[in-house]
Amino acid sequence: MTPIPTIHLDGSSKEAEIVNNLRDACTHVGFFYLEGHSIHQSLLDEVLAKSQVLFALPMDQKISLSDSNLQRGYTRSEEETLDPINQRSRGDTKEGYYIGSEVDVKDMDPAKLCGPNVWPSTDKCRMTDEECNQFRKVMEEYRSEATKVCMSLLPYFALAAGSDDRHLFDEFFEDPGTIVRLLHYSSEPSAPDEGIYACGAHSDYGMITLLLTDENPGLQVKLNNENWIDIPPRKGAFVVNIGDMFERWTNGKFRSTVHRVLTPLGGNERYSVPFFFEPDFDALVECLDVCCSEYNPPKFPPITAGQHLLNMYGKTHADFFHSAENKSTT
């Protein structure tokens, strides 16, 4: 028996079965495996391979590939603290790299985290021109393909939430926010009693997350009974989870479940790639009509998708928080 359900998009399941399984996953555990999606294994392998090349760069070169104002590029190990109550002295033992929608400098809007990505280049790191070009090509292709997968899920999510309208969410995703985040976890063993976590316990901020991971274990999900269960990696499948924004939108019907990553004693370095899929920055996230009633009023106040994300980044990213402070005092 698998710890979380599996949703198949390969045509082997009828729509009603997909919707019922999705509703069950979203309302009970907030996590599911996604199989039968349209992304080839060769591309998934390339993403992980290119990630390893990037994180193998010397630290000074990685730091040069950073833009904390736009939350793009490299983020150092322990920069993010997702569970500050239990992580009092150290942040997550992982480093990261953010890649979003590519926007020309002349059209950038830092207030909306909108602008150009930070790409490896020969003047900033030891990668060759070919390696830099291939890194960008693979990551842009992956972001595009992952976006298509998430867009294909929207009709099923609408029906699973209780709507009769398959296109319920269409107007909110004309220009969706998408982030590929490369992650590299060190082999340092986690020690929860000492506040050392590969990734502290948290729920994701946004709508949905597609997680690509290598063969190394570590991901755990917290159940209603407060027990933690392991979510084993599954080659070719995504681990998908519901975020806080989707929980707000469905008035708590869909669960944004707390999860964490622990590196076992004697474990390996671990690479994973969460893909964050969000509504348009200015989309108003307020309780869906099908998820509230006279007897079940809205539990959360309306908020724009972008403001919600900015609020959460400021709480968990040390570098982002400091840059926001600096901007407000100039």
Coordinates of C-alpha atoms in Angstrom, one line a residue:
M1 CA 0.0 0.0 0.0
T2 CA 1.4 3.4 -1.0
P3 CA 1.3 6.2 1.5
I4 CA -0.4 8.6 -0.9
P5 CA -2.7 8.1 -3.8
T6 CA -1.7 8.0 -7.5
I7 CA -3.4 10.0 -10.3
H8 CA -2.9 8.7 -13.8
L9 CA -3.1 11.0 -16.8
D10 CA -2.1 8.4 -19.5
G11 CA -5.7 7.8 -20.6
S12 CA -6.1 4.6 -18.5
S13 CA -8.5 6.4 -16.1
K14 CA -11.8 8.0 -17.0
E15 CA -12.5 11.6 -16.1
A16 CA -14.9 10.7 -13.3
E17 CA -12.3 8.4 -11.8
I18 CA -9.5 11.0 -12.0
V19 CA -11.8 13.6 -10.3
N20 CA -12.9 11.3 -7.5
N21 CA -9.3 10.2 -6.8
L22 CA -8.1 13.8 -6.9
R23 CA -10.8 14.9 -4.6
D24 CA -9.9 12.2 -2.2
A25 CA -6.2 13.1 -2.3
C26 CA -6.8 16.8 -1.9
T27 CA -9.2 16.5 1.0
H28 CA -7.5 13.9 3.0
V29 CA -3.7 14.1 2.7
G30 CA -3.0 17.0 0.3
F31 CA -0.4 14.9 -1.6
F32 CA -0.5 12.5 -4.5
Y33 CA 1.8 10.9 -7.1
L34 CA 1.2 12.0 -10.7
E35 CA 2.0 9.5 -13.4
G36 CA 1.3 9.4 -17.1
H37 CA 2.1 13.1 -17.6
S38 CA 3.5 14.3 -20.9
I39 CA 7.1 15.0 -19.8
H40 CA 9.7 12.6 -21.1
Q41 CA 12.0 10.9 -18.7
S42 CA 15.0 12.1 -20.7
L43 CA 14.1 15.7 -19.9
L44 CA 13.6 14.9 -16.2
D45 CA 17.0 13.3 -16.2
E46 CA 18.6 16.3 -17.9
V47 CA 17.1 18.7 -15.3
L48 CA 18.7 16.8 -12.4
A49 CA 22.0 16.4 -14.2
K50 CA 22.3 20.1 -15.0
S51 CA 21.4 20.9 -11.4
Q52 CA 24.3 18.8 -10.2
V53 CA 26.7 20.7 -12.5
L54 CA 25.4 24.0 -11.2
F55 CA 25.8 23.2 -7.5
A56 CA 29.3 21.8 -8.1
L57 CA 30.5 25.3 -8.9
P58 CA 32.8 27.0 -6.3
M59 CA 30.8 29.1 -3.7
D60 CA 32.0 32.5 -4.9
Q61 CA 30.8 31.7 -8.4
K62 CA 27.4 30.5 -7.2
I63 CA 27.0 33.6 -5.1
S64 CA 27.6 35.8 -8.2
L65 CA 24.6 34.1 -9.7
S66 CA 22.1 35.7 -7.3
D67 CA 19.4 38.4 -7.3
S68 CA 17.6 38.5 -4.0
N69 CA 15.4 41.5 -5.0
L70 CA 13.7 39.4 -7.7
Q71 CA 14.1 36.1 -5.8
R72 CA 16.0 34.6 -8.7
G73 CA 19.2 32.6 -9.1
Y74 CA 21.3 31.2 -6.2
T75 CA 20.3 31.0 -2.6
R76 CA 22.9 29.9 -0.1
S77 CA 22.7 27.0 2.3
E78 CA 20.8 27.8 5.5
E79 CA 19.4 31.0 3.9
E80 CA 15.9 29.7 4.2
T81 CA 14.3 28.8 7.6
L82 CA 10.9 27.2 7.1
D83 CA 10.3 26.1 10.7
P84 CA 11.7 28.9 12.9
I85 CA 10.2 27.6 16.1
N86 CA 12.3 24.4 15.8
Q87 CA 15.2 25.8 13.7
R88 CA 16.4 28.4 16.2
S89 CA 20.1 28.4 15.3
R90 CA 20.4 27.1 11.7
G91 CA 18.4 27.2 8.5
D92 CA 17.7 24.4 6.1
T93 CA 20.8 22.4 5.1
K94 CA 20.1 22.9 1.4
E95 CA 21.1 25.4 -1.3
G96 CA 18.8 26.5 -4.1
Y97 CA 18.4 28.2 -7.4
Y98 CA 15.3 30.0 -8.6
I99 CA 14.2 30.2 -12.3
G100 CA 11.0 32.0 -13.2
S101 CA 9.4 33.5 -16.3
E102 CA 11.9 35.3 -18.4
V103 CA 11.0 39.0 -18.6
D104 CA 13.2 41.6 -20.4
V105 CA 14.9 44.2 -18.2
K106 CA 12.9 47.1 -19.8
D107 CA 9.6 45.3 -18.7
M108 CA 10.8 44.3 -15.2
D109 CA 8.7 45.1 -12.1
P110 CA 10.5 44.2 -8.9
A111 CA 7.4 44.8 -6.9
K112 CA 5.9 41.8 -8.6
L113 CA 9.1 39.7 -8.7
C114 CA 8.9 40.2 -12.5
G115 CA 12.2 40.4 -14.4
P116 CA 15.0 38.6 -16.0
N117 CA 16.4 35.3 -14.7
V118 CA 20.0 34.9 -13.5
W119 CA 21.7 32.5 -15.9
P120 CA 25.2 31.0 -15.7
S121 CA 27.6 32.8 -18.0
T122 CA 31.3 32.4 -18.7
D123 CA 32.1 35.7 -17.1
K124 CA 30.6 34.6 -13.7
C125 CA 31.5 30.9 -13.6
R126 CA 33.7 28.2 -14.9
M127 CA 31.0 26.6 -17.1
T128 CA 31.7 26.7 -20.9
D129 CA 29.5 28.6 -23.3
E130 CA 28.0 25.3 -24.4
E131 CA 27.3 24.3 -20.8
C132 CA 25.7 27.6 -20.1
N133 CA 23.5 27.5 -23.2
Q134 CA 22.4 23.9 -22.5
F135 CA 21.6 24.7 -18.9
R136 CA 19.3 27.5 -20.0
K137 CA 17.7 25.5 -22.8
V138 CA 16.9 22.5 -20.5
M139 CA 15.5 24.7 -17.7
E140 CA 13.3 26.8 -20.0
E141 CA 12.0 23.7 -21.8
Y142 CA 11.2 22.1 -18.4
R143 CA 9.4 25.1 -17.1
S144 CA 7.3 25.2 -20.3
E145 CA 6.4 21.5 -20.1
A146 CA 5.7 21.6 -16.3
T147 CA 3.4 24.6 -16.9
K148 CA 1.4 22.5 -19.5
V149 CA 1.0 19.7 -17.0
C150 CA -0.3 22.0 -14.3
M151 CA -2.7 23.7 -16.8
S152 CA -4.0 20.3 -17.8
L153 CA -4.9 19.6 -14.1
L154 CA -7.0 22.7 -13.7
P155 CA -10.2 21.3 -15.1
Y156 CA -9.9 18.3 -12.8
F157 CA -9.3 20.5 -9.8
A158 CA -12.3 22.6 -10.6
L159 CA -14.6 19.5 -10.7
A160 CA -12.9 18.0 -7.6
A161 CA -13.7 21.2 -5.7
G162 CA -17.4 20.8 -6.4
S163 CA -17.9 23.0 -9.4
D164 CA -19.8 21.9 -12.6
D165 CA -17.6 24.3 -14.6
R166 CA -14.4 22.7 -15.9
H167 CA -13.2 26.2 -16.8
L168 CA -13.7 27.7 -13.3
F169 CA -10.0 28.6 -12.9
D170 CA -9.2 29.6 -16.5
E171 CA -9.5 33.4 -15.9
F172 CA -7.0 33.3 -13.1
F173 CA -4.3 31.6 -15.1
E174 CA -3.9 33.8 -18.2
D175 CA -0.3 34.6 -17.1
P176 CA 0.4 32.1 -14.3
G177 CA 3.3 32.5 -12.0
T178 CA 5.8 29.6 -12.4
I179 CA 9.0 28.9 -10.6
V180 CA 11.5 26.1 -11.1
R181 CA 13.6 25.8 -8.0
L182 CA 16.6 23.6 -8.1
L183 CA 17.6 22.2 -4.7
H184 CA 20.7 20.5 -3.4
Y185 CA 20.6 19.0 0.1
S186 CA 23.9 18.3 1.8
S187 CA 24.7 14.8 3.2
E188 CA 24.8 16.2 6.8
P189 CA 22.4 14.1 8.9
S190 CA 19.3 15.8 10.1
A191 CA 19.0 16.0 13.9
P192 CA 15.5 17.3 14.8
D193 CA 16.3 17.3 18.6
E194 CA 19.1 19.7 17.8
G195 CA 17.1 21.8 15.4
I196 CA 19.0 20.6 12.3
Y197 CA 16.7 19.9 9.3
A198 CA 17.4 19.4 5.6
C199 CA 14.2 21.2 5.1
G200 CA 12.1 22.4 8.1
A201 CA 8.5 21.5 8.5
H202 CA 6.2 23.7 6.5
S203 CA 3.3 23.9 4.1
D204 CA 3.9 25.3 0.6
Y205 CA 2.8 28.9 0.1
G206 CA 1.2 28.8 -3.3
M207 CA -1.4 26.8 -5.3
I208 CA 0.2 23.5 -6.3
T209 CA 3.7 22.1 -6.4
L210 CA 5.1 19.4 -8.8
L211 CA 8.1 17.8 -7.2
L212 CA 10.8 16.0 -9.2
T213 CA 13.3 14.2 -7.1
D214 CA 16.3 11.9 -7.5
E215 CA 16.4 8.4 -6.0
N216 CA 17.3 9.5 -2.5
P217 CA 14.7 9.4 0.3
G218 CA 14.0 12.2 2.8
L219 CA 10.5 13.7 2.1
Q220 CA 8.0 13.2 4.9
V221 CA 4.4 14.3 5.3
K222 CA 2.6 14.9 8.5
L223 CA -0.8 13.2 8.9
N224 CA -3.9 14.2 10.8
N225 CA -2.8 11.9 13.7
E226 CA 0.5 13.9 14.0
N227 CA 2.5 11.0 12.7
W228 CA 5.1 11.5 10.0
I229 CA 5.2 9.2 6.9
D230 CA 7.9 8.7 4.3
I231 CA 7.1 9.6 0.7
P232 CA 9.5 7.4 -1.3
P233 CA 10.8 8.7 -4.6
R234 CA 9.2 7.2 -7.7
K235 CA 11.1 7.4 -11.0
G236 CA 9.2 9.2 -13.7
A237 CA 6.4 10.3 -11.3
F238 CA 5.9 13.7 -9.7
V239 CA 4.9 14.1 -6.1
V240 CA 2.2 16.8 -6.2
N241 CA 0.9 18.7 -3.2
I242 CA -1.6 21.4 -2.4
G243 CA -0.4 24.8 -1.1
D244 CA -1.8 27.3 1.3
M245 CA -3.3 29.4 -1.5
F246 CA -5.4 26.6 -2.8
E247 CA -6.5 25.8 0.8
R248 CA -7.7 29.4 1.1
W249 CA -9.4 29.3 -2.3
T250 CA -11.4 26.1 -1.3
N251 CA -12.2 27.3 2.2
G252 CA -10.1 24.5 3.7
K253 CA -11.7 21.8 1.6
F254 CA -8.3 21.0 0.0
R255 CA -5.5 20.5 2.5
S256 CA -2.2 22.2 2.5
T257 CA -0.3 19.6 4.4
V258 CA 2.8 20.1 6.5
H259 CA 5.9 18.3 5.2
R260 CA 9.7 18.3 5.7
V261 CA 12.9 16.7 4.6
L262 CA 15.2 14.7 6.8
T263 CA 18.6 13.5 5.7
P264 CA 19.3 10.1 7.3
L265 CA 22.5 9.1 9.0
G266 CA 24.8 7.9 6.3
G267 CA 22.6 9.3 3.6
N268 CA 23.7 10.8 0.3
E269 CA 23.5 14.3 -1.1
R270 CA 20.0 14.8 -2.5
Y271 CA 18.7 16.7 -5.5
S272 CA 15.1 17.8 -6.0
V273 CA 13.3 20.2 -8.2
P274 CA 10.0 21.7 -7.0
F275 CA 7.9 23.5 -9.6
F276 CA 5.6 26.1 -8.1
F277 CA 2.5 26.9 -10.1
E278 CA 0.5 30.0 -9.1
P279 CA -2.4 32.2 -10.4
D280 CA -1.8 35.5 -12.1
F281 CA 0.0 37.9 -9.7
D282 CA -3.0 40.2 -9.4
A283 CA -5.6 37.4 -9.3
L284 CA -7.9 37.8 -6.3
V285 CA -7.9 34.6 -4.2
E286 CA -11.2 34.5 -2.3
C287 CA -13.4 31.6 -1.3
L288 CA -15.1 29.8 -4.2
D289 CA -18.9 29.9 -4.1
V290 CA -19.0 26.1 -4.2
C291 CA -16.9 25.9 -1.1
C292 CA -18.9 28.1 1.3
S293 CA -22.5 28.5 2.4
E294 CA -24.6 30.1 5.2
Y295 CA -23.4 27.4 7.5
N296 CA -19.8 27.3 6.2
P297 CA -18.8 30.9 5.7
P298 CA -15.4 31.9 4.3
K299 CA -12.6 31.2 6.7
F300 CA -10.0 33.4 5.0
P301 CA -10.1 37.1 3.9
P302 CA -9.5 37.7 0.2
I303 CA -6.0 38.5 -0.9
T304 CA -4.2 38.7 -4.3
A305 CA -2.0 35.8 -5.2
G306 CA 1.1 38.0 -5.5
Q307 CA 0.7 39.7 -2.1
H308 CA 0.2 36.3 -0.5
L309 CA 3.5 35.1 -1.9
L310 CA 5.4 38.3 -1.0
N311 CA 4.2 38.0 2.5
M312 CA 5.4 34.4 2.8
Y313 CA 8.8 35.0 1.1
G314 CA 9.5 37.8 3.6
K315 CA 8.9 35.4 6.5
T316 CA 11.1 32.6 5.5
H317 CA 14.0 34.0 3.3
A318 CA 16.7 35.9 5.2
D319 CA 18.1 37.5 2.1
F320 CA 14.8 38.5 0.6
F321 CA 13.6 40.0 3.9
H322 CA 16.7 42.2 4.2
S323 CA 16.4 43.4 0.6
A324 CA 12.8 44.3 1.2
E325 CA 13.8 46.2 4.3
N326 CA 16.4 48.1 2.3
K327 CA 14.0 49.1 -0.4
S328 CA 11.5 50.5 2.1
T329 CA 14.1 52.8 3.7
T330 CA 15.5 54.4 0.5

